[in-house]
JSON list of C-alpha atoms in Angstrom, two decimals:
[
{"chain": "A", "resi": 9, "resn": "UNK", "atom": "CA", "xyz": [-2.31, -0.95, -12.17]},
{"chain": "A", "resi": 10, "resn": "UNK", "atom": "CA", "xyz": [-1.01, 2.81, -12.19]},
{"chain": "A", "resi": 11, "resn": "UNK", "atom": "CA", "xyz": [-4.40, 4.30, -11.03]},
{"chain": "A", "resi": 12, "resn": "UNK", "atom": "CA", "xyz": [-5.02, 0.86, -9.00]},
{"chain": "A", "resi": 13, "resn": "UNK", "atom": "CA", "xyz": [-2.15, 2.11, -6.44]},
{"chain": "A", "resi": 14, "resn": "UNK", "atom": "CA", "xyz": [-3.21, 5.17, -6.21]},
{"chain": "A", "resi": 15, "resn": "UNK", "atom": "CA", "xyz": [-6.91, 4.84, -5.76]},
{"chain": "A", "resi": 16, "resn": "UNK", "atom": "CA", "xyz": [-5.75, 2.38, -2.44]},
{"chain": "A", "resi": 17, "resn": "UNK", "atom": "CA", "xyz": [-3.62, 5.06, -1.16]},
{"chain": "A", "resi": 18, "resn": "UNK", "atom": "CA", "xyz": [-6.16, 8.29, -1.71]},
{"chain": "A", "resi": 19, "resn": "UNK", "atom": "CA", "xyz": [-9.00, 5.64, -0.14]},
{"chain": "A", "resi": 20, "resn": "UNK", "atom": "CA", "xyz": [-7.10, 4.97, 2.74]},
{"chain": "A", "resi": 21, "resn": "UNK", "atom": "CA", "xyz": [-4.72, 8.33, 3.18]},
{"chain": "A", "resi": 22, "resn": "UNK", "atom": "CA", "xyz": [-7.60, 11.53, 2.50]},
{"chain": "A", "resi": 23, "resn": "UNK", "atom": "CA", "xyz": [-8.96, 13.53, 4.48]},
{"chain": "A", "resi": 24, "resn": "UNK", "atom": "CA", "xyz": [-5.84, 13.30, 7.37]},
{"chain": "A", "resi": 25, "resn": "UNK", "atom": "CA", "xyz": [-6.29, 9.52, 7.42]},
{"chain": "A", "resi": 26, "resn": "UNK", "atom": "CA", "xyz": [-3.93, 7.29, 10.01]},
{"chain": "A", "resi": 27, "resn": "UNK", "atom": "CA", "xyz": [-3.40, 4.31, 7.78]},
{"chain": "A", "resi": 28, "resn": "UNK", "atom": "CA", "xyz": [-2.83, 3.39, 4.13]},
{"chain": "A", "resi": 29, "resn": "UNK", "atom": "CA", "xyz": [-3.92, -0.38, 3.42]},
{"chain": "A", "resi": 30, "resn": "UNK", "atom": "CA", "xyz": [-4.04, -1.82, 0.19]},
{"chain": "A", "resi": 31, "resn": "UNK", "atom": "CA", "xyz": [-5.48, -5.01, -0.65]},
{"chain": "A", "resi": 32, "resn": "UNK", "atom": "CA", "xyz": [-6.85, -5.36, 3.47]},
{"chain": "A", "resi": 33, "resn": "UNK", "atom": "CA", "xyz": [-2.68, -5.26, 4.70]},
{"chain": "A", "resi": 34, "resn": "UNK", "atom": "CA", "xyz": [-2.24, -1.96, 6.58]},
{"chain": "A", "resi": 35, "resn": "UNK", "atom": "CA", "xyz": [1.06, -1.04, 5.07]},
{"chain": "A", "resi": 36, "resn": "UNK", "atom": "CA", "xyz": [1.85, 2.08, 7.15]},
{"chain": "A", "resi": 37, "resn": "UNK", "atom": "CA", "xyz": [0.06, 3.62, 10.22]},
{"chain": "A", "resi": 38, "resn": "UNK", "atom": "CA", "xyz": [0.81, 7.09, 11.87]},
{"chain": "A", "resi": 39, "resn": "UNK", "atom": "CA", "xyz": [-1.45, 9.18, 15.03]},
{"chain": "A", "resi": 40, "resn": "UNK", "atom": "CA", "xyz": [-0.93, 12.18, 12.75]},
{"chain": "A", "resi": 41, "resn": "UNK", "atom": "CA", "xyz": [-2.45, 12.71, 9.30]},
{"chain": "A", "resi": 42, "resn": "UNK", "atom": "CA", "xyz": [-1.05, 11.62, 6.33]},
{"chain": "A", "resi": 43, "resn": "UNK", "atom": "CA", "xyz": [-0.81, 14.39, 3.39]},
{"chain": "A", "resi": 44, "resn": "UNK", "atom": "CA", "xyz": [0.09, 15.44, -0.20]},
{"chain": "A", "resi": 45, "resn": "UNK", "atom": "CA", "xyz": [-0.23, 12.19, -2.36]},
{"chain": "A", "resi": 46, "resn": "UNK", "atom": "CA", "xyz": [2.01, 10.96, -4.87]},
{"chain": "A", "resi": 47, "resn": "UNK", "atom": "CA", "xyz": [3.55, 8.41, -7.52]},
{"chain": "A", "resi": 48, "resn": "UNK", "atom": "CA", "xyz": [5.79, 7.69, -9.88]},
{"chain": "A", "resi": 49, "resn": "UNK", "atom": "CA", "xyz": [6.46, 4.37, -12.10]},
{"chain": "A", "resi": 50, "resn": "UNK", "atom": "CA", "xyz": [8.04, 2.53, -8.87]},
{"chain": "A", "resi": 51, "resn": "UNK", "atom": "CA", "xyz": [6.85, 4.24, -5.54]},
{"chain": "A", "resi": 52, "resn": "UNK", "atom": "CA", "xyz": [4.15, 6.00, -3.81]},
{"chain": "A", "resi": 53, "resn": "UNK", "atom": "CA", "xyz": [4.99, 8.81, -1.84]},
{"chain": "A", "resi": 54, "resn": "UNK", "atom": "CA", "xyz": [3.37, 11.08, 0.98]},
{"chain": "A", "resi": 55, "resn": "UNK", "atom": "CA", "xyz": [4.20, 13.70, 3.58]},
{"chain": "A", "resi": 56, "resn": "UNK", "atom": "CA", "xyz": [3.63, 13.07, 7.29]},
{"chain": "A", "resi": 57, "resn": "UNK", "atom": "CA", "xyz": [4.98, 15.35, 9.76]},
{"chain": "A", "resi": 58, "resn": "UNK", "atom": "CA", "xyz": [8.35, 16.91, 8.69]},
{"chain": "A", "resi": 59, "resn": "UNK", "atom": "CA", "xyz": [8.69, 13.43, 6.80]},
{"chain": "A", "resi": 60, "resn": "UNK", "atom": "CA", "xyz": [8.51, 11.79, 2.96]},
{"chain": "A", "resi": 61, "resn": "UNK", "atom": "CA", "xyz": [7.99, 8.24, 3.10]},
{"chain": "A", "resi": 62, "resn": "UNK", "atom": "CA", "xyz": [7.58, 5.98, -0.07]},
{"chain": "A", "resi": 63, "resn": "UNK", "atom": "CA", "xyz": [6.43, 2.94, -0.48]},
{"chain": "A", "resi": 64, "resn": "UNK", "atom": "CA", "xyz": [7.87, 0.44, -2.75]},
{"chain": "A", "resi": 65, "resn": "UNK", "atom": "CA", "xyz": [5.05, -0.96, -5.33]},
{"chain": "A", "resi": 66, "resn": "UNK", "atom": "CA", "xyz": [6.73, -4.12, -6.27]},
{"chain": "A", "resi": 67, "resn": "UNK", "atom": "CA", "xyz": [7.91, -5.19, -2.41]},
{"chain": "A", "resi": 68, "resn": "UNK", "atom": "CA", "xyz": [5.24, -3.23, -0.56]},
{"chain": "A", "resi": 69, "resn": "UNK", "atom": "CA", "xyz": [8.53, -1.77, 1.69]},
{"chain": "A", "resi": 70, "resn": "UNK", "atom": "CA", "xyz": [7.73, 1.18, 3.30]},
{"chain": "A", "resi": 71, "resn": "UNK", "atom": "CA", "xyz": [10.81, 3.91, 4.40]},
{"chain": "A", "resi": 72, "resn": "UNK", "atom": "CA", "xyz": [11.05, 7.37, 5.31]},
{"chain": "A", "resi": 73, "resn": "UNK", "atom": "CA", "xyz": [12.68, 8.57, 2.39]},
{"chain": "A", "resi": 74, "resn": "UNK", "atom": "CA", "xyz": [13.64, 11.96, 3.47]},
{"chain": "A", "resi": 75, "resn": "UNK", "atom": "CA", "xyz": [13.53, 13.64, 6.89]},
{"chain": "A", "resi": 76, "resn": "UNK", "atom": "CA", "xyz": [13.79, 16.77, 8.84]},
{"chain": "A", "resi": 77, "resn": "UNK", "atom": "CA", "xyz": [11.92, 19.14, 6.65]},
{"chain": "A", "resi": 78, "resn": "UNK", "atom": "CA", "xyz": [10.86, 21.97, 7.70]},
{"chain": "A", "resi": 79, "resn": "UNK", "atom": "CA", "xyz": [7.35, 21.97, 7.53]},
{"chain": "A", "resi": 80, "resn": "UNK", "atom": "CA", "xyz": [6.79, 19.93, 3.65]},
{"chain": "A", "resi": 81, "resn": "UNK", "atom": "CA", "xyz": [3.73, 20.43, 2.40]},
{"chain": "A", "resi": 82, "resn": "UNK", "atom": "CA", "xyz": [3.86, 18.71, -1.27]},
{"chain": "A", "resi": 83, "resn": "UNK", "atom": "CA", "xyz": [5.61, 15.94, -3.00]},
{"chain": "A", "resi": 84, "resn": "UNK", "atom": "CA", "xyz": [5.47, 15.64, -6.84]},
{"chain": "A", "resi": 85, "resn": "UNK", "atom": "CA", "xyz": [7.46, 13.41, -8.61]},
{"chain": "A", "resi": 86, "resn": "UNK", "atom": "CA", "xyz": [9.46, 15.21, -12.16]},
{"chain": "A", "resi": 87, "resn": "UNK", "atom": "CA", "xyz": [11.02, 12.59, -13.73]},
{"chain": "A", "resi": 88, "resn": "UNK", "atom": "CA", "xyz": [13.75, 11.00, -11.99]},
{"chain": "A", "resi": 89, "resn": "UNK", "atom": "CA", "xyz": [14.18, 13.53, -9.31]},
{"chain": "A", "resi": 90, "resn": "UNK", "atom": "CA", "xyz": [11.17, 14.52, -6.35]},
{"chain": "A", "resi": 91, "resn": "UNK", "atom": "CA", "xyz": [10.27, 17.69, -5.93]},
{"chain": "A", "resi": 92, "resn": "UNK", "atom": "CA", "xyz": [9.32, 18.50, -2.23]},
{"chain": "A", "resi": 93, "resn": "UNK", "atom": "CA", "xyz": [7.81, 21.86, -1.27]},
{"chain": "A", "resi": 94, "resn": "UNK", "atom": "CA", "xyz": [8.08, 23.58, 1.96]},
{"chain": "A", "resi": 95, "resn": "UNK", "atom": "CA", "xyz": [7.38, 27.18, 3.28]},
{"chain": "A", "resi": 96, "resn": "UNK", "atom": "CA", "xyz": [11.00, 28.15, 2.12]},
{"chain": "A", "resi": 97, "resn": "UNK", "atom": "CA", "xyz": [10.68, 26.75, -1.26]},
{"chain": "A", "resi": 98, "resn": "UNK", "atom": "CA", "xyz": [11.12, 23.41, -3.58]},
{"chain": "A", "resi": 99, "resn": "UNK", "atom": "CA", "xyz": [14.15, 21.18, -3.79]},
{"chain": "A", "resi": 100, "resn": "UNK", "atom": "CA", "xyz": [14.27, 18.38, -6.02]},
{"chain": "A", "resi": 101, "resn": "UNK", "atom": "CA", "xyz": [15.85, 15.08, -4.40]},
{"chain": "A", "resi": 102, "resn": "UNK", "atom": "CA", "xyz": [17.37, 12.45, -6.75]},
{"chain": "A", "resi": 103, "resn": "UNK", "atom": "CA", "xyz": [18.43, 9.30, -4.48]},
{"chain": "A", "resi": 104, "resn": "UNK", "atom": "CA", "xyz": [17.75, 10.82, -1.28]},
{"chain": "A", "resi": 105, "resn": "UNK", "atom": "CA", "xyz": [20.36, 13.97, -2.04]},
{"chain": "A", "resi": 106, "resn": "UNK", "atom": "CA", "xyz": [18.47, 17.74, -2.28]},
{"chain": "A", "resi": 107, "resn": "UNK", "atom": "CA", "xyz": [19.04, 20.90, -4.61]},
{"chain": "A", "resi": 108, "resn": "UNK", "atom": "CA", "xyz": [17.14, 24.19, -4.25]},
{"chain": "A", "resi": 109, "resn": "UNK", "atom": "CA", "xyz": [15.33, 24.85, -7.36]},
{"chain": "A", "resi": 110, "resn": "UNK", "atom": "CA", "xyz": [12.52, 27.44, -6.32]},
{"chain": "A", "resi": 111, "resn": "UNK", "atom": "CA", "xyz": [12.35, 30.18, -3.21]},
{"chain": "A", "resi": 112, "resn": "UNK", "atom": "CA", "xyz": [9.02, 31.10, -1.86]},
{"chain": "A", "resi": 113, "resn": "UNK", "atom": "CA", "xyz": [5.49, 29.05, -0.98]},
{"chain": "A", "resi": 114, "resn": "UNK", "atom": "CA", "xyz": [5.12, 27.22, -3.75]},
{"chain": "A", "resi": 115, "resn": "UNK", "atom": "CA", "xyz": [2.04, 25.32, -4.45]},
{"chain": "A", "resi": 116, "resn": "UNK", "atom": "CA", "xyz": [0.38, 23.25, -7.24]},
{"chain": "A", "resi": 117, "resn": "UNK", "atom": "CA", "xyz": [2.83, 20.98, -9.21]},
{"chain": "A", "resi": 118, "resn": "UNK", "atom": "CA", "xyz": [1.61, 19.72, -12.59]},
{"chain": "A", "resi": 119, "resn": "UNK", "atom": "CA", "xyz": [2.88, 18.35, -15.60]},
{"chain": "A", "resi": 120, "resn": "UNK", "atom": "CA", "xyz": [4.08, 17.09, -19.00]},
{"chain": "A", "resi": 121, "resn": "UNK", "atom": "CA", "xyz": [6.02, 14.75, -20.52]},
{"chain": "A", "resi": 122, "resn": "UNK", "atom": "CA", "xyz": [8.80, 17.82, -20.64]},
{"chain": "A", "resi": 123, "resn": "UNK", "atom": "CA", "xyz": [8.65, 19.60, -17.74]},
{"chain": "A", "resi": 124, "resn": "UNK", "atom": "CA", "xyz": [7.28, 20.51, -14.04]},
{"chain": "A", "resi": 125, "resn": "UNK", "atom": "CA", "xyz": [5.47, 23.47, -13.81]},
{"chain": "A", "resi": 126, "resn": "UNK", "atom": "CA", "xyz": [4.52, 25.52, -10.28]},
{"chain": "A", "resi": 127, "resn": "UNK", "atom": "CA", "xyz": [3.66, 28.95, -9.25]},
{"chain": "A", "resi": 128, "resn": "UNK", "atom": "CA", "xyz": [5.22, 30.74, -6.03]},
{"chain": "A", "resi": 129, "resn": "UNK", "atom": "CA", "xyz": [1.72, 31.81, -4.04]},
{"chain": "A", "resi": 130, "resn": "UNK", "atom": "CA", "xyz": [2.31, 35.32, -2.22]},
{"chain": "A", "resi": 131, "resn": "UNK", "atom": "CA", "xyz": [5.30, 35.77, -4.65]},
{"chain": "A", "resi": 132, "resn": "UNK", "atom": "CA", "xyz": [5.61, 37.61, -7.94]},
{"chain": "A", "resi": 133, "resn": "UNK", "atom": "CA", "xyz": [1.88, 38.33, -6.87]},
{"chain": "A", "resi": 134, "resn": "UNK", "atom": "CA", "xyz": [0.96, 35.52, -8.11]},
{"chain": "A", "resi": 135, "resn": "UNK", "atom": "CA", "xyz": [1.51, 36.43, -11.55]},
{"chain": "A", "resi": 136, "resn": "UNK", "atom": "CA", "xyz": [4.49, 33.91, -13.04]},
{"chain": "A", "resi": 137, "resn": "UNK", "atom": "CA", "xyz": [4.54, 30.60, -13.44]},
{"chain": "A", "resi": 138, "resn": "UNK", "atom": "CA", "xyz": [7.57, 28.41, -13.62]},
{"chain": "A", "resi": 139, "resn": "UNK", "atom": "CA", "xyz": [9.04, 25.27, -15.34]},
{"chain": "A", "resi": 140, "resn": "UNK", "atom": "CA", "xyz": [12.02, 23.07, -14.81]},
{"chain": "A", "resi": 141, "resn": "UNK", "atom": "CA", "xyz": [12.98, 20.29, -17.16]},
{"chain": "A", "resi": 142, "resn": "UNK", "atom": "CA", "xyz": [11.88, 17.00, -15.61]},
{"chain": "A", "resi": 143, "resn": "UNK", "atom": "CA", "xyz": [15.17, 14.61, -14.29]},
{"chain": "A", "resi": 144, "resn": "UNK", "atom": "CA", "xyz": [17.16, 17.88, -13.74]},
{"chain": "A", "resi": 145, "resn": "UNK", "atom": "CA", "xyz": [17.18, 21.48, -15.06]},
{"chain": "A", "resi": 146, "resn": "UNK", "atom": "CA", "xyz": [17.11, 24.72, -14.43]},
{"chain": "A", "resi": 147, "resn": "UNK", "atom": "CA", "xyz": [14.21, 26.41, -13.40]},
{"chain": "A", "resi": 148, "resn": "UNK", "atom": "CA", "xyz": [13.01, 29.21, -15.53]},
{"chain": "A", "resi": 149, "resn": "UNK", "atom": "CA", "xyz": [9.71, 31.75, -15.86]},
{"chain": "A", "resi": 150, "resn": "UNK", "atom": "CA", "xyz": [7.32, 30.12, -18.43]},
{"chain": "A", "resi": 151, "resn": "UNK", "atom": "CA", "xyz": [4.30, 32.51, -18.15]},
{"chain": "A", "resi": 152, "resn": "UNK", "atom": "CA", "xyz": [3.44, 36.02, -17.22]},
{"chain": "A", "resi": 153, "resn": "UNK", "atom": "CA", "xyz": [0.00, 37.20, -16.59]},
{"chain": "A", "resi": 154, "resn": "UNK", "atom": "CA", "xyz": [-1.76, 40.36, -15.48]},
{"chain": "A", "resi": 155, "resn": "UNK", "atom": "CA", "xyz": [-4.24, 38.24, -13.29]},
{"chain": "A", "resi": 156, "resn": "UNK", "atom": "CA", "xyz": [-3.30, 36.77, -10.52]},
{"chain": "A", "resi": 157, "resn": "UNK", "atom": "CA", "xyz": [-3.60, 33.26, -10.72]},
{"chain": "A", "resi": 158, "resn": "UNK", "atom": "CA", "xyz": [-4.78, 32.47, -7.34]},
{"chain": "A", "resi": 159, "resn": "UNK", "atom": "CA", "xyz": [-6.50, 34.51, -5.66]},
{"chain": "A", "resi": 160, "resn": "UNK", "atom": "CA", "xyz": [-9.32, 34.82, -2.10]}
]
């Protein structure tokens, strides 16, 4: 059901999409694009305009789960918290409520079952990446390289 959900979402939301629809009901609908895709066990979750909605995957509710961002640009869920990155930097939100975890453009989110890991683009030239602990932590360097890792 996990990829199910998102499959309906990233059918309907690429590519600056105005809809997501899943199973023919249009669930949310926007004249802007719809960006940066997400989920976690209970919610999906995408950026549009200074805006995170989520939608709920058992009741189908859709609500703007946090507003008045300046300019968000990706959502990643880290365990029980959301990370949200804008041109400042990355907060994680737990229940709607925001801590600064990471200064600086910061840009591809992945993970394990452990942690969150990012790098800062146009910071530390683009040599460091970072980890945080997933449902709260610290942030903290967890690589060095002499290459930049992303690069024209």
């Amino acid at each position: 059901m996990k990829h199910a959900w998102m499959f309906a979402l990233l059918a309907s939301a690429g590519c600056g999409e105005h809809e997501i629809r899943f199973d023919g009901d249009v669930l949310f609908e926007t004249p802007d694009g719809i960006g940066s895709l997400a989920q976690d066990a209970d919610h999906l979750y995408w950026i549009q305009g200074n805006t995170v909605w989520r939608l709920g995957k058992a009741d189908r509710k859709v609500d703007a789960f946090i507003g008045n961002l300046e300019k968000p640009h990706r959502v990643f869920p880290a365990g029980d918290e959301l990370l949200v990155a804008t041109l400042d930097g990355v907060s994680a939100y737990r229940q709607g409520r925001g801590r600064p975890v990471a200064a600086g453009y910061v840009d591809l989110f992945a993970s394990d079952d452990k942690h969150a890991y990012w790098y800062r683009r146009w910071v530390d030239k683009d040599k460091e990446i970072y980890r945080m602990k997933l449902g709260g932590g610290e942030p903290e360097r967890f690589l060095s390289t002499d290459k930049a890792l992303w690069g024209w």
